């Protein structure tokens, strides 16, 4: 059961007025019994629809930006380094969430997650299933450890730096 989707302290809306009471539920959906989701996911939370979520899967709250069904980038979460007004025209003209959203779920059908049964957590970026996603690894118990986009970039940059240093070390030196 979808109870609420709220902006926590420290979160704010970019490119749009803040919603009353921080309620962003009308832009977010939750669904169990998914079919065609990445990694054969059975349940998910989403703001862009991805062809998997519809208006009947939304959290309570007003529709803050058309369409009435999750479909597109509206009220998606941007990285902490996002600069308001940057990006393409579609990004500059829609409400986006900087920081995070707190989702409260009940125990009734429609959107079931079991805290003891979470695994293979992934974060899909963009508005289509063919766009990038980060897949978490089991961190023990019911926790999945997934790097933030900036951390993933730093990790990739660090690996590239290590690769270039190693390449320099194995390059033969000319004889004197």
PDB file of C-alpha atoms in Angstrom:
ATOM      1  CA  UNK A   1       0.000   0.000   0.000  1.00  0.00           C
ATOM      2  CA  UNK A   2       1.307   3.420  -0.950  1.00  0.00           C
ATOM      3  CA  UNK A   3       1.022   5.618   2.170  1.00  0.00           C
ATOM      4  CA  UNK A   4       3.106   8.728   1.373  1.00  0.00           C
ATOM      5  CA  UNK A   5       5.985  10.243  -0.602  1.00  0.00           C
ATOM      6  CA  UNK A   6       7.394  13.324   1.159  1.00  0.00           C
ATOM      7  CA  UNK A   7      10.404  15.596   0.881  1.00  0.00           C
ATOM      8  CA  UNK A   8      12.603  15.209   3.981  1.00  0.00           C
ATOM      9  CA  UNK A   9      14.434  18.074   5.664  1.00  0.00           C
ATOM     10  CA  UNK A  10      17.189  19.266   3.357  1.00  0.00           C
ATOM     11  CA  UNK A  11      15.376  18.305   0.155  1.00  0.00           C
ATOM     12  CA  UNK A  12      13.929  20.925  -2.147  1.00  0.00           C
ATOM     13  CA  UNK A  13      12.313  21.278  -5.555  1.00  0.00           C
ATOM     14  CA  UNK A  14      14.330  22.829  -8.383  1.00  0.00           C
ATOM     15  CA  UNK A  15      12.633  24.691 -11.286  1.00  0.00           C
ATOM     16  CA  UNK A  16       9.178  24.624  -9.645  1.00  0.00           C
ATOM     17  CA  UNK A  17       7.506  25.878  -6.464  1.00  0.00           C
ATOM     18  CA  UNK A  18       7.761  23.638  -3.422  1.00  0.00           C
ATOM     19  CA  UNK A  19       4.664  21.449  -3.065  1.00  0.00           C
ATOM     20  CA  UNK A  20       2.392  22.026  -0.080  1.00  0.00           C
ATOM     21  CA  UNK A  21       3.580  20.017   2.901  1.00  0.00           C
ATOM     22  CA  UNK A  22       6.402  18.539   0.807  1.00  0.00           C
ATOM     23  CA  UNK A  23       3.951  16.011  -0.694  1.00  0.00           C
ATOM     24  CA  UNK A  24       5.319  14.655  -3.987  1.00  0.00           C
ATOM     25  CA  UNK A  25       3.233  11.445  -4.057  1.00  0.00           C
ATOM     26  CA  UNK A  26       1.250  12.436  -7.150  1.00  0.00           C
ATOM     27  CA  UNK A  27       4.493  12.204  -9.146  1.00  0.00           C
ATOM     28  CA  UNK A  28       5.751   8.888  -7.779  1.00  0.00           C
ATOM     29  CA  UNK A  29       4.471   5.317  -8.164  1.00  0.00           C
ATOM     30  CA  UNK A  30       5.063   1.993  -6.467  1.00  0.00           C
ATOM     31  CA  UNK A  31       4.057  -1.381  -7.820  1.00  0.00           C
ATOM     32  CA  UNK A  32       4.473  -5.082  -7.122  1.00  0.00           C
ATOM     33  CA  UNK A  33       4.045  -7.824  -9.693  1.00  0.00           C
ATOM     34  CA  UNK A  34       6.176  -6.049 -12.295  1.00  0.00           C
ATOM     35  CA  UNK A  35       6.745  -7.686 -15.652  1.00  0.00           C
ATOM     36  CA  UNK A  36       9.628  -6.685 -17.923  1.00  0.00           C
ATOM     37  CA  UNK A  37      11.580  -4.791 -15.271  1.00  0.00           C
ATOM     38  CA  UNK A  38      15.407  -4.855 -15.280  1.00  0.00           C
ATOM     39  CA  UNK A  39      16.908  -7.819 -13.471  1.00  0.00           C
ATOM     40  CA  UNK A  40      13.446  -9.430 -13.297  1.00  0.00           C
ATOM     41  CA  UNK A  41      12.526  -7.048 -10.458  1.00  0.00           C
ATOM     42  CA  UNK A  42       9.196  -7.880  -8.900  1.00  0.00           C
ATOM     43  CA  UNK A  43       8.573  -4.533  -7.141  1.00  0.00           C
ATOM     44  CA  UNK A  44       9.662  -0.964  -7.710  1.00  0.00           C
ATOM     45  CA  UNK A  45       9.389   2.755  -6.930  1.00  0.00           C
ATOM     46  CA  UNK A  46       9.409   5.137  -9.875  1.00  0.00           C
ATOM     47  CA  UNK A  47       8.694   8.668 -11.072  1.00  0.00           C
ATOM     48  CA  UNK A  48       9.190   8.233 -14.827  1.00  0.00           C
ATOM     49  CA  UNK A  49       6.823   5.360 -15.622  1.00  0.00           C
ATOM     50  CA  UNK A  50       9.233   3.356 -17.798  1.00  0.00           C
ATOM     51  CA  UNK A  51       6.190   1.706 -19.376  1.00  0.00           C
ATOM     52  CA  UNK A  52       5.789  -0.307 -16.155  1.00  0.00           C
ATOM     53  CA  UNK A  53       3.914   2.110 -13.853  1.00  0.00           C
ATOM     54  CA  UNK A  54       0.582   3.869 -14.417  1.00  0.00           C
ATOM     55  CA  UNK A  55      -1.700   6.401 -12.733  1.00  0.00           C
ATOM     56  CA  UNK A  56      -3.244   3.683 -10.538  1.00  0.00           C
ATOM     57  CA  UNK A  57       0.180   3.019  -9.004  1.00  0.00           C
ATOM     58  CA  UNK A  58       0.717   6.569  -7.714  1.00  0.00           C
ATOM     59  CA  UNK A  59       1.180   7.571  -4.089  1.00  0.00           C
ATOM     60  CA  UNK A  60      -1.448   9.866  -2.566  1.00  0.00           C
ATOM     61  CA  UNK A  61      -1.016  13.529  -3.424  1.00  0.00           C
ATOM     62  CA  UNK A  62      -1.810  16.035  -6.138  1.00  0.00           C
ATOM     63  CA  UNK A  63      -0.484  15.753  -9.668  1.00  0.00           C
ATOM     64  CA  UNK A  64       2.171  18.475  -9.572  1.00  0.00           C
ATOM     65  CA  UNK A  65       3.014  18.418 -13.272  1.00  0.00           C
ATOM     66  CA  UNK A  66       1.256  16.823 -16.260  1.00  0.00           C
ATOM     67  CA  UNK A  67       0.718  14.063 -17.245  1.00  0.00           C
ATOM     68  CA  UNK A  68      -1.325  12.500 -14.445  1.00  0.00           C
ATOM     69  CA  UNK A  69       0.533   9.208 -14.824  1.00  0.00           C
ATOM     70  CA  UNK A  70       4.223   8.812 -13.983  1.00  0.00           C
ATOM     71  CA  UNK A  71       5.764   9.483 -17.380  1.00  0.00           C
ATOM     72  CA  UNK A  72       8.957  11.427 -17.894  1.00  0.00           C
ATOM     73  CA  UNK A  73      11.456  13.230 -15.739  1.00  0.00           C
ATOM     74  CA  UNK A  74       8.949  15.266 -13.677  1.00  0.00           C
ATOM     75  CA  UNK A  75       9.921  15.327  -9.993  1.00  0.00           C
ATOM     76  CA  UNK A  76      12.722  12.821 -10.447  1.00  0.00           C
ATOM     77  CA  UNK A  77      15.691  13.010  -8.105  1.00  0.00           C
ATOM     78  CA  UNK A  78      18.803  14.793  -9.380  1.00  0.00           C
ATOM     79  CA  UNK A  79      22.327  14.427  -8.047  1.00  0.00           C
ATOM     80  CA  UNK A  80      23.565  16.818  -5.380  1.00  0.00           C
ATOM     81  CA  UNK A  81      25.829  18.504  -7.940  1.00  0.00           C
ATOM     82  CA  UNK A  82      22.939  19.497 -10.219  1.00  0.00           C
ATOM     83  CA  UNK A  83      22.902  23.202 -11.059  1.00  0.00           C
ATOM     84  CA  UNK A  84      19.411  24.694 -11.449  1.00  0.00           C
ATOM     85  CA  UNK A  85      18.755  25.759 -15.022  1.00  0.00           C
ATOM     86  CA  UNK A  86      21.400  23.448 -16.494  1.00  0.00           C
ATOM     87  CA  UNK A  87      20.793  20.519 -18.823  1.00  0.00           C
ATOM     88  CA  UNK A  88      18.569  20.272 -21.874  1.00  0.00           C
ATOM     89  CA  UNK A  89      15.294  22.195 -22.284  1.00  0.00           C
ATOM     90  CA  UNK A  90      13.222  19.328 -20.848  1.00  0.00           C
ATOM     91  CA  UNK A  91      15.246  19.329 -17.644  1.00  0.00           C
ATOM     92  CA  UNK A  92      15.314  23.121 -17.257  1.00  0.00           C
ATOM     93  CA  UNK A  93      11.532  23.409 -17.491  1.00  0.00           C
ATOM     94  CA  UNK A  94      10.354  20.717 -15.077  1.00  0.00           C
ATOM     95  CA  UNK A  95      10.259  20.258 -11.323  1.00  0.00           C
ATOM     96  CA  UNK A  96      13.108  18.127 -10.002  1.00  0.00           C
ATOM     97  CA  UNK A  97      13.981  16.991  -6.482  1.00  0.00           C
ATOM     98  CA  UNK A  98      17.405  17.788  -5.089  1.00  0.00           C
ATOM     99  CA  UNK A  99      18.394  15.363  -2.324  1.00  0.00           C
ATOM    100  CA  UNK A 100      15.754  12.663  -1.703  1.00  0.00           C
ATOM    101  CA  UNK A 101      12.226  11.479  -0.987  1.00  0.00           C
ATOM    102  CA  UNK A 102      10.922   9.484   1.976  1.00  0.00           C
ATOM    103  CA  UNK A 103       8.474   6.759   0.960  1.00  0.00           C
ATOM    104  CA  UNK A 104       6.126   5.234   3.531  1.00  0.00           C
ATOM    105  CA  UNK A 105       4.648   1.870   2.581  1.00  0.00           C
ATOM    106  CA  UNK A 106       1.887  -0.096   4.270  1.00  0.00           C
ATOM    107  CA  UNK A 107       1.397  -3.836   4.391  1.00  0.00           C
ATOM    108  CA  UNK A 108      -1.521  -4.213   1.986  1.00  0.00           C
ATOM    109  CA  UNK A 109      -1.302  -5.360  -1.651  1.00  0.00           C
ATOM    110  CA  UNK A 110      -0.270  -3.052  -4.483  1.00  0.00           C
ATOM    111  CA  UNK A 111       3.242  -2.198  -3.409  1.00  0.00           C
ATOM    112  CA  UNK A 112       4.844  -4.840  -1.247  1.00  0.00           C
ATOM    113  CA  UNK A 113       8.404  -4.741  -0.019  1.00  0.00           C
ATOM    114  CA  UNK A 114       9.628  -6.963   2.768  1.00  0.00           C
ATOM    115  CA  UNK A 115      12.551  -5.549   4.743  1.00  0.00           C
ATOM    116  CA  UNK A 116      13.858  -9.080   5.220  1.00  0.00           C
ATOM    117  CA  UNK A 117      13.620  -9.886   1.519  1.00  0.00           C
ATOM    118  CA  UNK A 118      15.276  -7.006  -0.364  1.00  0.00           C
ATOM    119  CA  UNK A 119      17.902  -8.040  -2.877  1.00  0.00           C
ATOM    120  CA  UNK A 120      19.214  -7.067  -6.306  1.00  0.00           C
ATOM    121  CA  UNK A 121      18.433  -3.384  -5.735  1.00  0.00           C
ATOM    122  CA  UNK A 122      19.045  -1.155  -8.756  1.00  0.00           C
ATOM    123  CA  UNK A 123      18.699   2.536  -9.514  1.00  0.00           C
ATOM    124  CA  UNK A 124      17.492   3.376 -13.018  1.00  0.00           C
ATOM    125  CA  UNK A 125      18.556   6.768 -14.380  1.00  0.00           C
ATOM    126  CA  UNK A 126      16.661   8.583 -17.102  1.00  0.00           C
ATOM    127  CA  UNK A 127      13.221   7.883 -18.502  1.00  0.00           C
ATOM    128  CA  UNK A 128      13.779   4.633 -20.434  1.00  0.00           C
ATOM    129  CA  UNK A 129      14.905   1.142 -19.481  1.00  0.00           C
ATOM    130  CA  UNK A 130      17.780   1.368 -21.986  1.00  0.00           C
ATOM    131  CA  UNK A 131      19.384   4.246 -20.051  1.00  0.00           C
ATOM    132  CA  UNK A 132      22.063   3.725 -17.365  1.00  0.00           C
ATOM    133  CA  UNK A 133      21.365   1.922 -14.121  1.00  0.00           C
ATOM    134  CA  UNK A 134      23.440   1.145 -11.047  1.00  0.00           C
ATOM    135  CA  UNK A 135      22.982  -2.344  -9.666  1.00  0.00           C
ATOM    136  CA  UNK A 136      23.609  -2.863  -5.974  1.00  0.00           C
ATOM    137  CA  UNK A 137      25.413  -5.790  -4.441  1.00  0.00           C
ATOM    138  CA  UNK A 138      24.208  -7.647  -1.422  1.00  0.00           C
ATOM    139  CA  UNK A 139      25.697  -5.873   1.593  1.00  0.00           C
ATOM    140  CA  UNK A 140      24.576  -8.411   4.156  1.00  0.00           C
ATOM    141  CA  UNK A 141      21.139  -8.989   5.605  1.00  0.00           C
ATOM    142  CA  UNK A 142      18.531  -6.884   3.864  1.00  0.00           C
ATOM    143  CA  UNK A 143      20.794  -3.988   2.900  1.00  0.00           C
ATOM    144  CA  UNK A 144      22.020  -3.322  -0.609  1.00  0.00           C
ATOM    145  CA  UNK A 145      25.079  -1.092  -1.023  1.00  0.00           C
ATOM    146  CA  UNK A 146      24.791   1.087  -4.127  1.00  0.00           C
ATOM    147  CA  UNK A 147      27.294   3.878  -4.885  1.00  0.00           C
ATOM    148  CA  UNK A 148      26.027   7.375  -5.538  1.00  0.00           C
ATOM    149  CA  UNK A 149      26.566   8.643  -9.099  1.00  0.00           C
ATOM    150  CA  UNK A 150      29.374  10.953  -7.986  1.00  0.00           C
ATOM    151  CA  UNK A 151      31.030   8.126  -6.051  1.00  0.00           C
ATOM    152  CA  UNK A 152      30.784   5.865  -9.097  1.00  0.00           C
ATOM    153  CA  UNK A 153      32.429   8.562 -11.231  1.00  0.00           C
ATOM    154  CA  UNK A 154      35.205   9.011  -8.678  1.00  0.00           C
ATOM    155  CA  UNK A 155      35.713   5.266  -8.503  1.00  0.00           C
ATOM    156  CA  UNK A 156      35.924   5.062 -12.308  1.00  0.00           C
ATOM    157  CA  UNK A 157      38.319   8.009 -12.396  1.00  0.00           C
ATOM    158  CA  UNK A 158      40.470   6.372  -9.723  1.00  0.00           C
ATOM    159  CA  UNK A 159      40.621   3.114 -11.677  1.00  0.00           C
ATOM    160  CA  UNK A 160      41.647   4.999 -14.806  1.00  0.00           C
ATOM    161  CA  UNK A 161      44.403   6.748 -12.843  1.00  0.00           C
ATOM    162  CA  UNK A 162      45.649   3.433 -11.437  1.00  0.00           C
ATOM    163  CA  UNK A 163      45.652   1.962 -14.959  1.00  0.00           C
ATOM    164  CA  UNK A 164      47.749   4.819 -16.317  1.00  0.00           C
ATOM    165  CA  UNK A 165      50.233   4.621 -13.439  1.00  0.00           C
ATOM    166  CA  UNK A 166      50.605   0.869 -13.958  1.00  0.00           C
ATOM    167  CA  UNK A 167      51.133   1.352 -17.675  1.00  0.00           C
ATOM    168  CA  UNK A 168      53.985   3.768 -16.959  1.00  0.00           C
ATOM    169  CA  UNK A 169      55.630   1.277 -14.590  1.00  0.00           C
ATOM    170  CA  UNK A 170      55.710  -1.563 -17.096  1.00  0.00           C
ATOM    171  CA  UNK A 171      56.975   0.510 -19.996  1.00  0.00           C
ATOM    172  CA  UNK A 172      60.537  -0.677 -20.740  1.00  0.00           C
ATOM    173  CA  UNK A 173      63.298   1.862 -20.270  1.00  0.00           C
ATOM    174  CA  UNK A 174      65.866   2.417 -23.001  1.00  0.00           C
ATOM    175  CA  UNK A 175      69.295   0.922 -22.407  1.00  0.00           C
ATOM    176  CA  UNK A 176      72.011   3.444 -21.370  1.00  0.00           C
TER     177      UNK A 176
END
